[in-house]
Short mmCIF file of C-alpha atoms and ligand atoms in Angstrom, two decimals:
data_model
loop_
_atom_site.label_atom_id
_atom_site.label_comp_id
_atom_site.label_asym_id
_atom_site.label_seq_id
_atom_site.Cartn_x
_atom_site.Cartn_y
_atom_site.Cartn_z
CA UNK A 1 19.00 -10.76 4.25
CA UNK A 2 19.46 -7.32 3.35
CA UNK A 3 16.05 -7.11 1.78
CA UNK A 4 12.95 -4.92 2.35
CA UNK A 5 10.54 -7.37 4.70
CA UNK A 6 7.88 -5.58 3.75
CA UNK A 7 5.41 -2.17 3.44
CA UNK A 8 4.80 -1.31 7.25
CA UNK A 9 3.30 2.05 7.12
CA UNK A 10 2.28 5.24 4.43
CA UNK A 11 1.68 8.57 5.11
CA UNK A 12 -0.73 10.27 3.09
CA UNK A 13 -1.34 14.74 3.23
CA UNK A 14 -5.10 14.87 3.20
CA UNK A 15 -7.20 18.14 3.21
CA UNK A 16 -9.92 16.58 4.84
CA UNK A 17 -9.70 14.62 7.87
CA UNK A 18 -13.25 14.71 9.51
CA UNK A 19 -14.10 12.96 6.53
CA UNK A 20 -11.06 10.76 6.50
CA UNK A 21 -11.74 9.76 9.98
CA UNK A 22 -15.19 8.54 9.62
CA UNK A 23 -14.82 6.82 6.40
CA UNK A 24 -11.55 5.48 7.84
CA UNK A 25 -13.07 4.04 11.12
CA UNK A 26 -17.29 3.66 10.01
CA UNK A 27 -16.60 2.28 6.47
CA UNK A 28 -13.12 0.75 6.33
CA UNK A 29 -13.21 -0.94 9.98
CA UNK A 30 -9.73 1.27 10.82
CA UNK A 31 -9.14 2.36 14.57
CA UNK A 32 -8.38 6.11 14.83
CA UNK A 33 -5.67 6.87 16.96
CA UNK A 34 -3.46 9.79 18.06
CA UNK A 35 0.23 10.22 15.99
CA UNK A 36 3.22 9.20 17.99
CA UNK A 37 3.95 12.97 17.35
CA UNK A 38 2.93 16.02 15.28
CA UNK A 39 -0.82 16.59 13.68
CA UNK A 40 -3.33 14.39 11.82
CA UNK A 41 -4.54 11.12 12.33
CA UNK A 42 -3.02 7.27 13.08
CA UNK A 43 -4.86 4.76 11.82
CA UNK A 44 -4.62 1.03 13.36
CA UNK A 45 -5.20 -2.22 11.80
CA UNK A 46 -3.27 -4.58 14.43
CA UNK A 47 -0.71 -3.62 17.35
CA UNK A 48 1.85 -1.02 15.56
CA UNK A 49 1.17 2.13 16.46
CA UNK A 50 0.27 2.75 13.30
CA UNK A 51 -0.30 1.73 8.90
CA UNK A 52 -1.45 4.91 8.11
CA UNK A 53 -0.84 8.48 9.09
CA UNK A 54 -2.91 11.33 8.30
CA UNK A 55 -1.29 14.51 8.25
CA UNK A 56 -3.43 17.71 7.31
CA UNK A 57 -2.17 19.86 3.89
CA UNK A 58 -3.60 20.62 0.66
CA UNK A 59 -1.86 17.44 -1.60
CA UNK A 60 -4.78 14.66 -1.29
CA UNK A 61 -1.84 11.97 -2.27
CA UNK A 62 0.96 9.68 -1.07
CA UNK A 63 4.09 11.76 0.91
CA UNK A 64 6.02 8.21 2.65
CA UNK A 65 5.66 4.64 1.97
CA UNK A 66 7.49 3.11 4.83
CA UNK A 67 9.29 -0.35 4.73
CA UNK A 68 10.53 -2.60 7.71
CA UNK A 69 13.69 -4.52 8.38
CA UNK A 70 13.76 -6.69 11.14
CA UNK A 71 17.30 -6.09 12.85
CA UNK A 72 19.79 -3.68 12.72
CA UNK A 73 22.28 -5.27 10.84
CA UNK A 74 20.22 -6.27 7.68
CA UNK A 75 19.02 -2.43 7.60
CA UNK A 76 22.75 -1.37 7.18
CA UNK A 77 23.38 -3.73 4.94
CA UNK A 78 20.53 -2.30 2.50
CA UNK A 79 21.99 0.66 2.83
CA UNK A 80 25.19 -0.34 1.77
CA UNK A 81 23.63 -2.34 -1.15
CA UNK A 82 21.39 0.19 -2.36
CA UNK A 83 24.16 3.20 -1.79
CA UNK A 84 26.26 0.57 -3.98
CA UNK A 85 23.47 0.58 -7.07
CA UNK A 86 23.18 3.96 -6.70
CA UNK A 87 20.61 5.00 -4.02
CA UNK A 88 20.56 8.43 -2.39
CA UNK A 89 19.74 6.76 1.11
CA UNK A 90 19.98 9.34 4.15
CA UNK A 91 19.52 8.77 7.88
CA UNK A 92 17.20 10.96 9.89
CA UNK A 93 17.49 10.13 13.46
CA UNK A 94 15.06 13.33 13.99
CA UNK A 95 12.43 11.96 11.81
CA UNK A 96 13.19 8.07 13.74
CA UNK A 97 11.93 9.97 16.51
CA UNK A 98 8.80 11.38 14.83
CA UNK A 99 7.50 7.98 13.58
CA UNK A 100 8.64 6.18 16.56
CA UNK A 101 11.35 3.52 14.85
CA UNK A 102 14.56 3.05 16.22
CA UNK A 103 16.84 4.10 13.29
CA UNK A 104 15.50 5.22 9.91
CA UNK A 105 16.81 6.04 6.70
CA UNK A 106 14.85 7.82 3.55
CA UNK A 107 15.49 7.81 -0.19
CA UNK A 108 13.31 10.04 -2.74
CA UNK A 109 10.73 8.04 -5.30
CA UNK A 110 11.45 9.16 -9.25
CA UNK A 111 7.61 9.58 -8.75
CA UNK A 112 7.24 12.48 -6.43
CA UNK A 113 7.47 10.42 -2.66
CA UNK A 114 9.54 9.49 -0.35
CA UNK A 115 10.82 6.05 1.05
CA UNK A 116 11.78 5.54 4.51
CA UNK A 117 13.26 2.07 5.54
CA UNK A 118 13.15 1.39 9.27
CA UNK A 119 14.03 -0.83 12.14
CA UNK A 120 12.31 -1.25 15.54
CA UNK A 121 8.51 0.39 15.48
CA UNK A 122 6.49 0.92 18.40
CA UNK A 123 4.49 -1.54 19.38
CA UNK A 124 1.10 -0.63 21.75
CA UNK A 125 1.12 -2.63 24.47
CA UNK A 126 -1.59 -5.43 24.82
CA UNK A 127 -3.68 -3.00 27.16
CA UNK A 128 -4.14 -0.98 24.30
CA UNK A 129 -5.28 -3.33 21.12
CA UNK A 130 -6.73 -3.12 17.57
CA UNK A 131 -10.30 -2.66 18.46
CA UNK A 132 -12.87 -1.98 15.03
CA UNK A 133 -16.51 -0.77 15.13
CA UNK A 134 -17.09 -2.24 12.52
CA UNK A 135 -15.16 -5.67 11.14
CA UNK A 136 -16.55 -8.89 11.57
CA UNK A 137 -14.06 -11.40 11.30
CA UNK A 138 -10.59 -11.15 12.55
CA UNK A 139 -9.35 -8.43 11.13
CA UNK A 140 -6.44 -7.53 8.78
CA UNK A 141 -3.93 -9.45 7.09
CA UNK A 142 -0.86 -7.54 8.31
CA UNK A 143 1.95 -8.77 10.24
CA UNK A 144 4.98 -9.61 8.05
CA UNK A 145 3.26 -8.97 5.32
CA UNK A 146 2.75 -5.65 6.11
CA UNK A 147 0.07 -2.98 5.68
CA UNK A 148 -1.13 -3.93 2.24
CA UNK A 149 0.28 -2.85 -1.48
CA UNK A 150 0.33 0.70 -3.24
CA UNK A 151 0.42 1.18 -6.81
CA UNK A 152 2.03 4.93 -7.59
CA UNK A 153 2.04 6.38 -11.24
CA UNK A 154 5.33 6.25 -12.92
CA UNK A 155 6.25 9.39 -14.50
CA UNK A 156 8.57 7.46 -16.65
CA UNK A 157 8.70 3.16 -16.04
CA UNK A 158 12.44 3.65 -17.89
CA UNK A 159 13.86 5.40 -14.42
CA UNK A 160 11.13 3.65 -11.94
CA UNK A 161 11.37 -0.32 -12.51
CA UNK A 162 14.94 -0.39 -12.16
CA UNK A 163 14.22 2.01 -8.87
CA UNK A 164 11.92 -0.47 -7.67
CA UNK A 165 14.25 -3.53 -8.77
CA UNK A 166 18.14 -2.34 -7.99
CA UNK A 167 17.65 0.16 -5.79
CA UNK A 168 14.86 -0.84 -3.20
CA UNK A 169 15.80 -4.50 -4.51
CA UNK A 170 12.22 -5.31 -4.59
CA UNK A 171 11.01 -8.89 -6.51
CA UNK A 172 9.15 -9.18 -9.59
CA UNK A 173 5.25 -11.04 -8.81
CA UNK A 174 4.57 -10.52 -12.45
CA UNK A 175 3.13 -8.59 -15.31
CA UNK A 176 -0.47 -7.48 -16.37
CA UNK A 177 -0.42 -6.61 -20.34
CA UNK A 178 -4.28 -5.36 -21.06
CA UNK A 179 -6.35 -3.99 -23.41
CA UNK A 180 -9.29 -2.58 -21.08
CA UNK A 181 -10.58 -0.58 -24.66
CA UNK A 182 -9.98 -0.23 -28.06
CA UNK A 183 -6.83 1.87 -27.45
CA UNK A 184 -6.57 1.79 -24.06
CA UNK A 185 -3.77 -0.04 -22.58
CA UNK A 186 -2.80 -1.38 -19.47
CA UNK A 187 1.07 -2.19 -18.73
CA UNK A 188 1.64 -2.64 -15.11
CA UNK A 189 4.31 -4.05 -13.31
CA UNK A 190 4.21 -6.08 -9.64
CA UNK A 191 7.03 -5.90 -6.74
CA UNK A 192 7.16 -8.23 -3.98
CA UNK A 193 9.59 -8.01 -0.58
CA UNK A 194 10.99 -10.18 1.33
CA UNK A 195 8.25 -11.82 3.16
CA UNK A 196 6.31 -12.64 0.14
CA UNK A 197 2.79 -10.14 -0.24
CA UNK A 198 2.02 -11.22 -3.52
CA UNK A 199 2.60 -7.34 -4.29
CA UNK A 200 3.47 -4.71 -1.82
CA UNK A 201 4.17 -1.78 -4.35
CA UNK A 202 3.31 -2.27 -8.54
CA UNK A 203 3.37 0.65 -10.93
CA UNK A 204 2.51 1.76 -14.63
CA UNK A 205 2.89 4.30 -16.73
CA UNK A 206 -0.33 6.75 -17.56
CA UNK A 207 -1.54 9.85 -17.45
CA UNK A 208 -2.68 10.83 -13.76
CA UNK A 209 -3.46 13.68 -11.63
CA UNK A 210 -2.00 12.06 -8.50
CA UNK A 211 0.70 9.93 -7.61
CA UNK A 212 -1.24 7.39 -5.76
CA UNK A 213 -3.89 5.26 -7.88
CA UNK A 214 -4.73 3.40 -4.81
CA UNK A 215 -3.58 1.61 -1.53
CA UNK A 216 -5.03 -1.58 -0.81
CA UNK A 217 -5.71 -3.38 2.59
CA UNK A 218 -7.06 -7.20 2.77
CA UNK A 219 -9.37 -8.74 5.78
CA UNK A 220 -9.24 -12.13 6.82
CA UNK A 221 -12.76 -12.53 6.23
CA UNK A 222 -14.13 -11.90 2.96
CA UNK A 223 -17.58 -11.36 4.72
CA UNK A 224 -15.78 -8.49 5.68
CA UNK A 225 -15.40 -7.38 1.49
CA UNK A 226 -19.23 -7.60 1.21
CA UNK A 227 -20.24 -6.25 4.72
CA UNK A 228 -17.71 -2.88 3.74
CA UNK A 229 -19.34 -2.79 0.32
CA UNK A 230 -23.20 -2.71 1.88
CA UNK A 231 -21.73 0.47 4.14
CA UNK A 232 -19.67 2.31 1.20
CA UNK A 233 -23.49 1.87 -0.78
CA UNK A 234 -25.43 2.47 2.59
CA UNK A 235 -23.48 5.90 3.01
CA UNK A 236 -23.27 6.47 -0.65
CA UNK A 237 -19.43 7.21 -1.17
CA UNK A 238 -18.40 6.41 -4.91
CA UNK A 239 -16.88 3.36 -5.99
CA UNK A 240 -13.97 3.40 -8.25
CA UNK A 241 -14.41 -0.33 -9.39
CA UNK A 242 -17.14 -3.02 -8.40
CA UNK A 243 -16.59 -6.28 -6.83
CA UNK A 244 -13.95 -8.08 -8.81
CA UNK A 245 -10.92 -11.23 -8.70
CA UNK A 246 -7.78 -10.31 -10.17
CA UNK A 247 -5.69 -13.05 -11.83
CA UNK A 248 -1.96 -12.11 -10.42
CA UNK A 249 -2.59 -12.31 -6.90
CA UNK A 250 -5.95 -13.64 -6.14
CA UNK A 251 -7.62 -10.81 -4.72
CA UNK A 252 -11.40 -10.77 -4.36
CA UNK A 253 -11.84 -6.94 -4.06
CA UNK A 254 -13.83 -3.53 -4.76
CA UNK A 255 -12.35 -0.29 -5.47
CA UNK A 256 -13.54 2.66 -3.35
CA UNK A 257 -12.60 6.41 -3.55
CA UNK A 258 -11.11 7.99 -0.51
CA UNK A 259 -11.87 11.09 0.71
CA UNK A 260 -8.75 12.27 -0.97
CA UNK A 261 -10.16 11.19 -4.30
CA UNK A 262 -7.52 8.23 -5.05
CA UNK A 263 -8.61 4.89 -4.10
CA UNK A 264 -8.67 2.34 -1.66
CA UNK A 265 -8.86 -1.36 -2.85
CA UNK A 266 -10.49 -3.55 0.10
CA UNK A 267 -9.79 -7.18 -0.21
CA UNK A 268 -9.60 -10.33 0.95
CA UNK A 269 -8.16 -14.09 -0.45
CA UNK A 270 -4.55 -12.57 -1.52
CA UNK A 271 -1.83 -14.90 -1.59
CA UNK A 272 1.41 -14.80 -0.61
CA UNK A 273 4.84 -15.83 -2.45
CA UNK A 274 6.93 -18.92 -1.60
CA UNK A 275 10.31 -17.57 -3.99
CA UNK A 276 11.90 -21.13 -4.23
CA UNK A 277 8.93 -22.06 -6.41
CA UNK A 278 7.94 -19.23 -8.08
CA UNK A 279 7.35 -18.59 -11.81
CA UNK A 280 7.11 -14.49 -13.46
CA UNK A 281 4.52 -14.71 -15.84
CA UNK A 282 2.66 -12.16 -17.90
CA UNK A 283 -1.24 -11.95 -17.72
CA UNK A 284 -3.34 -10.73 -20.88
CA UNK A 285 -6.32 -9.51 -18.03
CA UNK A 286 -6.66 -6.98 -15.43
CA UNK A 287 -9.47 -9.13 -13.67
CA UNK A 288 -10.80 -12.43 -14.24
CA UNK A 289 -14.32 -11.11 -13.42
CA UNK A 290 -15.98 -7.81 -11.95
CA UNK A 291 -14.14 -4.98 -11.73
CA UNK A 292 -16.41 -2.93 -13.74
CA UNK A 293 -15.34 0.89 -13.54
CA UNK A 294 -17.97 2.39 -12.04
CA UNK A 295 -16.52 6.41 -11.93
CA UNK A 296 -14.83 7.65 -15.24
CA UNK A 297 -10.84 8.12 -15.60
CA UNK A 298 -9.09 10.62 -14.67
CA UNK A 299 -7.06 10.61 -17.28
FE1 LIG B 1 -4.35 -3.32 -6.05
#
């Protein structure tokens, strides 16, 4: 299938990464790592080398989201598909190197990022595993599912869906249509790859001073949700939104802000896609409960 499996890796440009590293690896339950190459900071949730890089500049925001492919072949044959509807794809064999993939190819987000669709990452060997101060249970849901979901800003949803759709080829989950406030609507979209995250990228259109509203990674526990709220509390670090369920894709979650001042949704209880039997419907609710918005818009 020459599809997208699914969201193996970001890189985000933080300013801060003392602070990224402790709330990465004290409150989040990341492991903190070396990069393959250059500066910053690799952080773990299974045996890739890496989810999320860390490299040091002044933008606070998404730079990559990073897909996998599983073989060769397929990852060609995106190319040619998305070339076909349009794509700008480019190989980088230099930058293949830098993250450690065997062959890798990159095509620019309307929104301001970049996409780079891979074959082959490293692996650590089992000498060298996922080890967490601080999680409970077993960890993160990653695997073929990948890292977790992103939701970037669209600057305009009349260039990005069919982006997300034709180009990257990604699946429609489904629709929230909300009214959070008198006035204040919500009108996001969700995209699911290959191996069937319920979302690994949705998008809407607001105003926003950064690309990236949030990233969100799920543990297997949801002890794990509650035990990472009592630290973000303990260590007083601002939530974004309390403890809520949305209705899309089942998520039992809390909204924290990262040190880079977009957030980082921590979950658990997401569920995953079976396409054969799969309906797109719209939802009239953000959440089914919680969720309350604890620090003001941005926008
Ligand atoms: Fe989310």
């Amino acid at each position: 299938m020459a599809e997208l499996s699914n969201l193996a890796y970001v890189v985000f440009e933080v300013s801060d990464l003392a602070r990224w590293e402790s709330f990465a690896r004290d409150i989040i339950g990341f492991q903190v790592a070396v990069p393959l190459a250059g500066e910053g900071l690799a952080l773990r949730m299974d045996e890739y080398a890496y989810r999320i890089l860390l490299q040091p500049g002044v933008q606070d925001d998404i730079l990559v989201a990073g897909w996998e492919i599983p073989a060769e072949k397929e990852l060609e044959a995106f190319v040619t598909k998305a070339r076909s509807a349009g794509g700008m794809v480019v190989e980088d064999p230099v930058l293949a190197r830098i993250r450690g993939v065997e062959r890798l190819f990159t095509c620019s987000d309307p929104n301001g990022f970049v996409h780079e669709i891979f074959f082959g990452p490293t692996m650590l060997p089992i000498s060298k595993p996922f080890v967490s101060k601080v999680l409970s249970g077993p960890g993160f849901i990653t695997g073929s599912l990948g890292l977790g979901h992103i939701l970037p800003v669209s600057k305009d949803v009349v260039v990005s869906l069919p982006f997300y759709q034709n180009i990257l080829g990604l699946r429609i989950s489904d629709y929230i249509r909300a009214e959070l406030a008198p006035g204040m609507k919500v009108d996001a979209t969700f995209f699911h790859s290959a191996t069937g995250r319920h979302h690994s990228l949705a998008t809407g259109q607001f105003p926003a001073t950064k690309i990236l509203n949030h990233v969100m990674v799920q543990y297997a526990d949801m002890n794990d949700v509650g035990l990472a709220y009592d630290r973000v509390s303990r260590a007083n670090i601002p939530l974004v939104l309390e403890l809520g369920h949305h209705p899309n894709d089942k998520m039992f979650s809390f909204y924290v802000q990262t040190p880079s001042g977009f957030a980082m949704e921590v979950g658990s209880g997401g569920i995953v896609i079976d396409d054969e039997n799969w309906k797109v419907v719209t939802y009239s609710q953000l959440s089914d409960w919680g969720h309350k918005r604890v620090i003001p818009r941005n926008y």
